[in-house]
Short mmCIF file of C-alpha atoms in Angstrom, two decimals:
data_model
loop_
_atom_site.label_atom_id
_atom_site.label_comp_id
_atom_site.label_asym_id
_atom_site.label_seq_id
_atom_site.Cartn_x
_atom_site.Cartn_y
_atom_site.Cartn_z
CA UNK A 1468 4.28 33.04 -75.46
CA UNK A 1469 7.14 35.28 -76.48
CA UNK A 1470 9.20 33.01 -78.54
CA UNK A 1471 11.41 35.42 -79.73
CA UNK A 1472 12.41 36.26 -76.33
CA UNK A 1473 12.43 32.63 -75.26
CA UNK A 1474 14.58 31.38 -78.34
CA UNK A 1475 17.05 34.41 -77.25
CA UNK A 1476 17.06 33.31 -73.41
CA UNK A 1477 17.94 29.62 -74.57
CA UNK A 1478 20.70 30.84 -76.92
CA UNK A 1479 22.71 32.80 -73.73
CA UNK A 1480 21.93 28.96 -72.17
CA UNK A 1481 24.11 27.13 -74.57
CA UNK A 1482 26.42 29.83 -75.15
CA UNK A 1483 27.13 29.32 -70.77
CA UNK A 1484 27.34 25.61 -71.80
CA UNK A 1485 30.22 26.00 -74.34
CA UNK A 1486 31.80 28.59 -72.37
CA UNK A 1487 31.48 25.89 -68.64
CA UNK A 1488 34.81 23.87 -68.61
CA UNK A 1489 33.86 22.55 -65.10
CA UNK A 1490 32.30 19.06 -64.19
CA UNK A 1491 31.82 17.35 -67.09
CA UNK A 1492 32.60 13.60 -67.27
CA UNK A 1493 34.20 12.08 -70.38
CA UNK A 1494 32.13 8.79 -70.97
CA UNK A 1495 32.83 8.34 -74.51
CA UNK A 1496 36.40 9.09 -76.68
CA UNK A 1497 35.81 8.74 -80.54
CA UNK A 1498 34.05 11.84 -80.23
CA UNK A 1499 34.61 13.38 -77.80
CA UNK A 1500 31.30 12.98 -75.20
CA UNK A 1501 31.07 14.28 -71.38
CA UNK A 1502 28.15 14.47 -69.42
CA UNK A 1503 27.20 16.22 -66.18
CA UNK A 1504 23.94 16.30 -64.15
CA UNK A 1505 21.64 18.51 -65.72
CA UNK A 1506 20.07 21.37 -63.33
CA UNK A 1507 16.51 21.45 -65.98
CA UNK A 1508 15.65 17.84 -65.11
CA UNK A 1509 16.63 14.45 -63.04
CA UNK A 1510 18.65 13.55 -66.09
CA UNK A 1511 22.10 14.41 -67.79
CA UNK A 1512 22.96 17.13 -69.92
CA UNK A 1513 25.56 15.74 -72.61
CA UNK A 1514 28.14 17.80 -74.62
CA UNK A 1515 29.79 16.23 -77.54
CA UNK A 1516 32.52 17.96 -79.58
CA UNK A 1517 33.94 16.93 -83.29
CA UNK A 1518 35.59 18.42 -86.26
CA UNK A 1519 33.41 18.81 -89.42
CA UNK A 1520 35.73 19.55 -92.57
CA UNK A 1521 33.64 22.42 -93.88
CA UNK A 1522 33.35 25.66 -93.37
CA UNK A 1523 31.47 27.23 -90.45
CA UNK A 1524 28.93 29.20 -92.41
CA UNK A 1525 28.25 26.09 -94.66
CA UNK A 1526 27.90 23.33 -91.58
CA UNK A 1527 25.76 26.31 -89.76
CA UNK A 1528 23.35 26.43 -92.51
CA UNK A 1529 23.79 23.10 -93.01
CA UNK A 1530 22.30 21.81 -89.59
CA UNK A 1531 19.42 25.08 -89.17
CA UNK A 1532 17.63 23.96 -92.63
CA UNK A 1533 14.71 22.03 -92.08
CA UNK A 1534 14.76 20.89 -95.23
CA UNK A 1535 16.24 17.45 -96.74
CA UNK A 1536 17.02 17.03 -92.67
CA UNK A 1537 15.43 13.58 -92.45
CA UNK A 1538 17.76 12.18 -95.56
CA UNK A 1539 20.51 12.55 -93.91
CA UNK A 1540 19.87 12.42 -89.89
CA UNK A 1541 19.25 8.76 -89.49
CA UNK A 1542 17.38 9.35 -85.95
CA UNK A 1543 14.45 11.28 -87.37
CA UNK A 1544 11.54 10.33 -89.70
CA UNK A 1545 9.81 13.73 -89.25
CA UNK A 1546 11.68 16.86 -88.93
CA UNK A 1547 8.58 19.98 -90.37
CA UNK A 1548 8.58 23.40 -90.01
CA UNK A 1549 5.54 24.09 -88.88
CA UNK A 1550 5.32 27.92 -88.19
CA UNK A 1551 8.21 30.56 -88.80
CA UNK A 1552 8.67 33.27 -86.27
CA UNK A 1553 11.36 35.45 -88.21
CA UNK A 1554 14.14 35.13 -90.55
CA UNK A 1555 16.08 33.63 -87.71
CA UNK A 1556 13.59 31.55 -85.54
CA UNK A 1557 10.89 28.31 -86.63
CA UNK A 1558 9.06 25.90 -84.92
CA UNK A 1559 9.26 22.36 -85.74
CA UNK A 1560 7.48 19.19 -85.61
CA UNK A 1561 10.04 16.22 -84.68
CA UNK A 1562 9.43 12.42 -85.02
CA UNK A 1563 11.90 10.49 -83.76
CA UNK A 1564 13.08 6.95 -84.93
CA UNK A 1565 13.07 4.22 -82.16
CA UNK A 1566 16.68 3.34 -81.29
CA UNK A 1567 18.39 1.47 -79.00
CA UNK A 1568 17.46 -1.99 -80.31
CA UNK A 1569 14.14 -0.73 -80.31
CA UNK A 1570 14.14 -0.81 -76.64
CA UNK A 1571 13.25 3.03 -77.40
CA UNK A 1572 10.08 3.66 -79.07
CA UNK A 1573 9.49 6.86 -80.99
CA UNK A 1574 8.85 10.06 -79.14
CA UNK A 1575 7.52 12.99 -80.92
CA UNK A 1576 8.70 16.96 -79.99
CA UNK A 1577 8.01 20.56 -80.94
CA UNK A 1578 10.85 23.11 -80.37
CA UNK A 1579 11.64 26.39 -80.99
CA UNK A 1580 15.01 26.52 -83.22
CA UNK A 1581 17.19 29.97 -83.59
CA UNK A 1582 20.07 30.47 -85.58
CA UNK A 1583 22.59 33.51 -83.66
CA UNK A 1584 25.80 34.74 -85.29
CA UNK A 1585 28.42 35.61 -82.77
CA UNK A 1586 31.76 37.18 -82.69
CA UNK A 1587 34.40 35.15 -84.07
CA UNK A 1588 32.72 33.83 -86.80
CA UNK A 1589 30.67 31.86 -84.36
CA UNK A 1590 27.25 30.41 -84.60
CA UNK A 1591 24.83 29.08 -82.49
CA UNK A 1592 21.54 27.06 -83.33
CA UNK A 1593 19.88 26.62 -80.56
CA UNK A 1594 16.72 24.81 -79.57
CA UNK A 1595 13.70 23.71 -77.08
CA UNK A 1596 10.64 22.75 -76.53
CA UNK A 1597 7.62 24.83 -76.32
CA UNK A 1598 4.02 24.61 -76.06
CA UNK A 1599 2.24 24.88 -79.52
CA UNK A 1600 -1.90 24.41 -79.64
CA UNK A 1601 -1.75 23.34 -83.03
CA UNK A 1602 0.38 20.49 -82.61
CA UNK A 1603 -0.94 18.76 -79.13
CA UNK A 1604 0.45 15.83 -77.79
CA UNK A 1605 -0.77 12.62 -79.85
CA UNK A 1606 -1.80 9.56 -78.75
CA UNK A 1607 0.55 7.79 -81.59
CA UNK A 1608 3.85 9.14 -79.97
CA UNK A 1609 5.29 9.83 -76.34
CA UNK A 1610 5.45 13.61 -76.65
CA UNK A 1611 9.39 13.92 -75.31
CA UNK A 1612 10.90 17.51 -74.22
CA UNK A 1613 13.95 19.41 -74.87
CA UNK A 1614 15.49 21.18 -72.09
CA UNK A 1615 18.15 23.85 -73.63
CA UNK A 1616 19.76 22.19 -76.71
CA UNK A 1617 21.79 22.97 -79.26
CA UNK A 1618 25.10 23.26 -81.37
CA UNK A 1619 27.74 25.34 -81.55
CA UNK A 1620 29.54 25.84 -84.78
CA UNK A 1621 32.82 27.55 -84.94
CA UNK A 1622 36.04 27.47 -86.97
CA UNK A 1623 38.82 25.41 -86.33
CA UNK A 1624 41.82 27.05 -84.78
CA UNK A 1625 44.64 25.06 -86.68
CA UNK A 1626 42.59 24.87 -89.69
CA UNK A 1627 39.84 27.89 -89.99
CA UNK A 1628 38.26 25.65 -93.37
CA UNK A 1629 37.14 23.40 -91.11
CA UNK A 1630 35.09 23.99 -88.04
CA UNK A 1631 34.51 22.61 -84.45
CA UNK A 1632 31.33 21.23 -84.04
CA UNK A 1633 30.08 21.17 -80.17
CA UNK A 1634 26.69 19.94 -79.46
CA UNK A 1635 24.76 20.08 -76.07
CA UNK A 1636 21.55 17.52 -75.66
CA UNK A 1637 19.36 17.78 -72.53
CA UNK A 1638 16.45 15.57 -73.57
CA UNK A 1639 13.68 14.48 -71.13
CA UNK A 1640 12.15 10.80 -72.89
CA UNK A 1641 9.15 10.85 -70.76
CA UNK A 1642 7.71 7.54 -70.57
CA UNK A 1643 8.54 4.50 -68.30
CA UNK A 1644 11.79 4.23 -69.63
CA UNK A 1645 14.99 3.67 -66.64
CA UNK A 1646 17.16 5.99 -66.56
CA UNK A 1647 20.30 3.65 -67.15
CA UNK A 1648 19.05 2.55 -70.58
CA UNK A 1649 19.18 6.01 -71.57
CA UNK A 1650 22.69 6.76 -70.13
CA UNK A 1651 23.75 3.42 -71.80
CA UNK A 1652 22.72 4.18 -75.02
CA UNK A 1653 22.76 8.28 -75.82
CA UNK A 1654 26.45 8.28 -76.14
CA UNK A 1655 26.62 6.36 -78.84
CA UNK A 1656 23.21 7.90 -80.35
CA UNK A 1657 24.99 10.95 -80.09
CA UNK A 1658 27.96 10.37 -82.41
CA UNK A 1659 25.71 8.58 -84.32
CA UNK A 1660 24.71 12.52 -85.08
CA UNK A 1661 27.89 14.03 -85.75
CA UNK A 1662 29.17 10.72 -88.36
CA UNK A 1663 25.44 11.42 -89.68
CA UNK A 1664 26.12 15.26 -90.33
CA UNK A 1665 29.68 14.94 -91.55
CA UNK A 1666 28.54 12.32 -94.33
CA UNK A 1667 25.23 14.12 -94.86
CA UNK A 1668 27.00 17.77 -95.72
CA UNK A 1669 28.99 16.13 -98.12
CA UNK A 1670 26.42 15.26 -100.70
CA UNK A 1671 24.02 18.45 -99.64
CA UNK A 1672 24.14 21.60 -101.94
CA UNK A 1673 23.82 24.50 -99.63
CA UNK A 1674 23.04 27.80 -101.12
CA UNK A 1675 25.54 30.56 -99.28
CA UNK A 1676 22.16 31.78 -97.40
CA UNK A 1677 20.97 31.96 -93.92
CA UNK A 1678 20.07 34.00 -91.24
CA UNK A 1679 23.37 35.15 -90.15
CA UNK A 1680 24.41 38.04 -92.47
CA UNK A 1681 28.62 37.35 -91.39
CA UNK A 1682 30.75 35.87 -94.56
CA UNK A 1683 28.12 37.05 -97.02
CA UNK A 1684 24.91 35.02 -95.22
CA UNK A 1685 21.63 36.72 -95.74
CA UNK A 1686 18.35 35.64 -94.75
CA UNK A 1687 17.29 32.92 -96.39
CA UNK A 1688 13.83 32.86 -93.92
CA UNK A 1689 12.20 35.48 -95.76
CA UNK A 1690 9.24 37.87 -93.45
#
């Protein structure tokens, strides 16, 4: 598989997400959360959109590093690199926490994550799943799959030290789970995230590295 070309064809996918006013459903108001039908799956696509008082290159790096990502992201208990493609692209190894009540059980997922700088001070990290031998579906975990996800970091347009965080989720549980226990409970799973990052960046030291090379980035992937 090309993943370099794949990781590129689900960046343009989220960037035609942020940039698609039309359709979406506002089902949850703290943060903002809409949904729509997604067209990768018989399920929704959600976009969720909050402000992040940090910079855009820190909150960028912040969310691509792998590491120190479970200590702060309350839904994981695995989150691995498990192969690096280039100083922009990984794969990863996710394990997810049961939620819901428990009426969720952990699934397990391996995506492709890229990190894009865009005009505008801009950046995208996008991610989905893939097929990887060396990680094959385990009996231990429902192996779940990402359809085109992914955030969208950007500053903030009445206050450029803080940035706009908008995040898109199309995730297929798999399983015998209905599809109204997920729609009842992903909103709130989904703020869950941003409250999760915005507490989480505060007490994270991140080196001014990354893959983007705008506002003095540089690799920090190295070939």
């Amino acid at each position: 598989m090309d993943y370099q070309a794949f990781a590129q064809q689900t960046t343009q996918e989220i960037l035609g997400y942020y940039q698609d006013t039309s359709g979406w459903k506002v089902i949850k108001t703290s943060i903002t959360v809409s949904s729509k039908a997604s067209k990768k799956f018989h399920g929704n696509l959600y976009r969720v959109e909050g402000v992040i008082p940090e910079s855009t290159s820190r909150l960028s790096d912040f969310l691509y590093r792998p590491e120190n990502r479970v200590t702060w992201d309350k839904s994981l208990k695995v989150y691995n690199m498990v192969q690096k493609i280039d100083s922009e692209t990984f794969i990863c190894h996710t394990i997810t926490q049961s939620f819901a009540m428990g009426s969720i059980s952990p699934r397990d997922f391996i995506d492709l994550v890229h990190l894009k700088c865009c005009e505008g001070n801009m950046d995208i990290i996008s991610s989905a799943s893939v097929d990887f031998p060396t990680y094959p579906p385990s009996s231990n975990y429902i192996r779940g799959y990402n359809h085109a996800c992914g955030c969208v970091c950007s500053p903030l347009q009445e206050n450029p030290a803080h940035s706009k965080l908008v995040m898109f989720v199309q995730t297929e549980m798999r399983g015998r789970l209905a599809p109204s226990i997920i729609e009842a409970t992903m909103p709130s799973h989904l703020v869950s995230f941003i409250l999760n990052a915005k507490d989480g960046i505060k007490t994270h030291k991140i080196p001014s590295r990354c893959g983007c090379h705008h506002n003095g980035h540089s690799s920090f992937l190295k070939k």
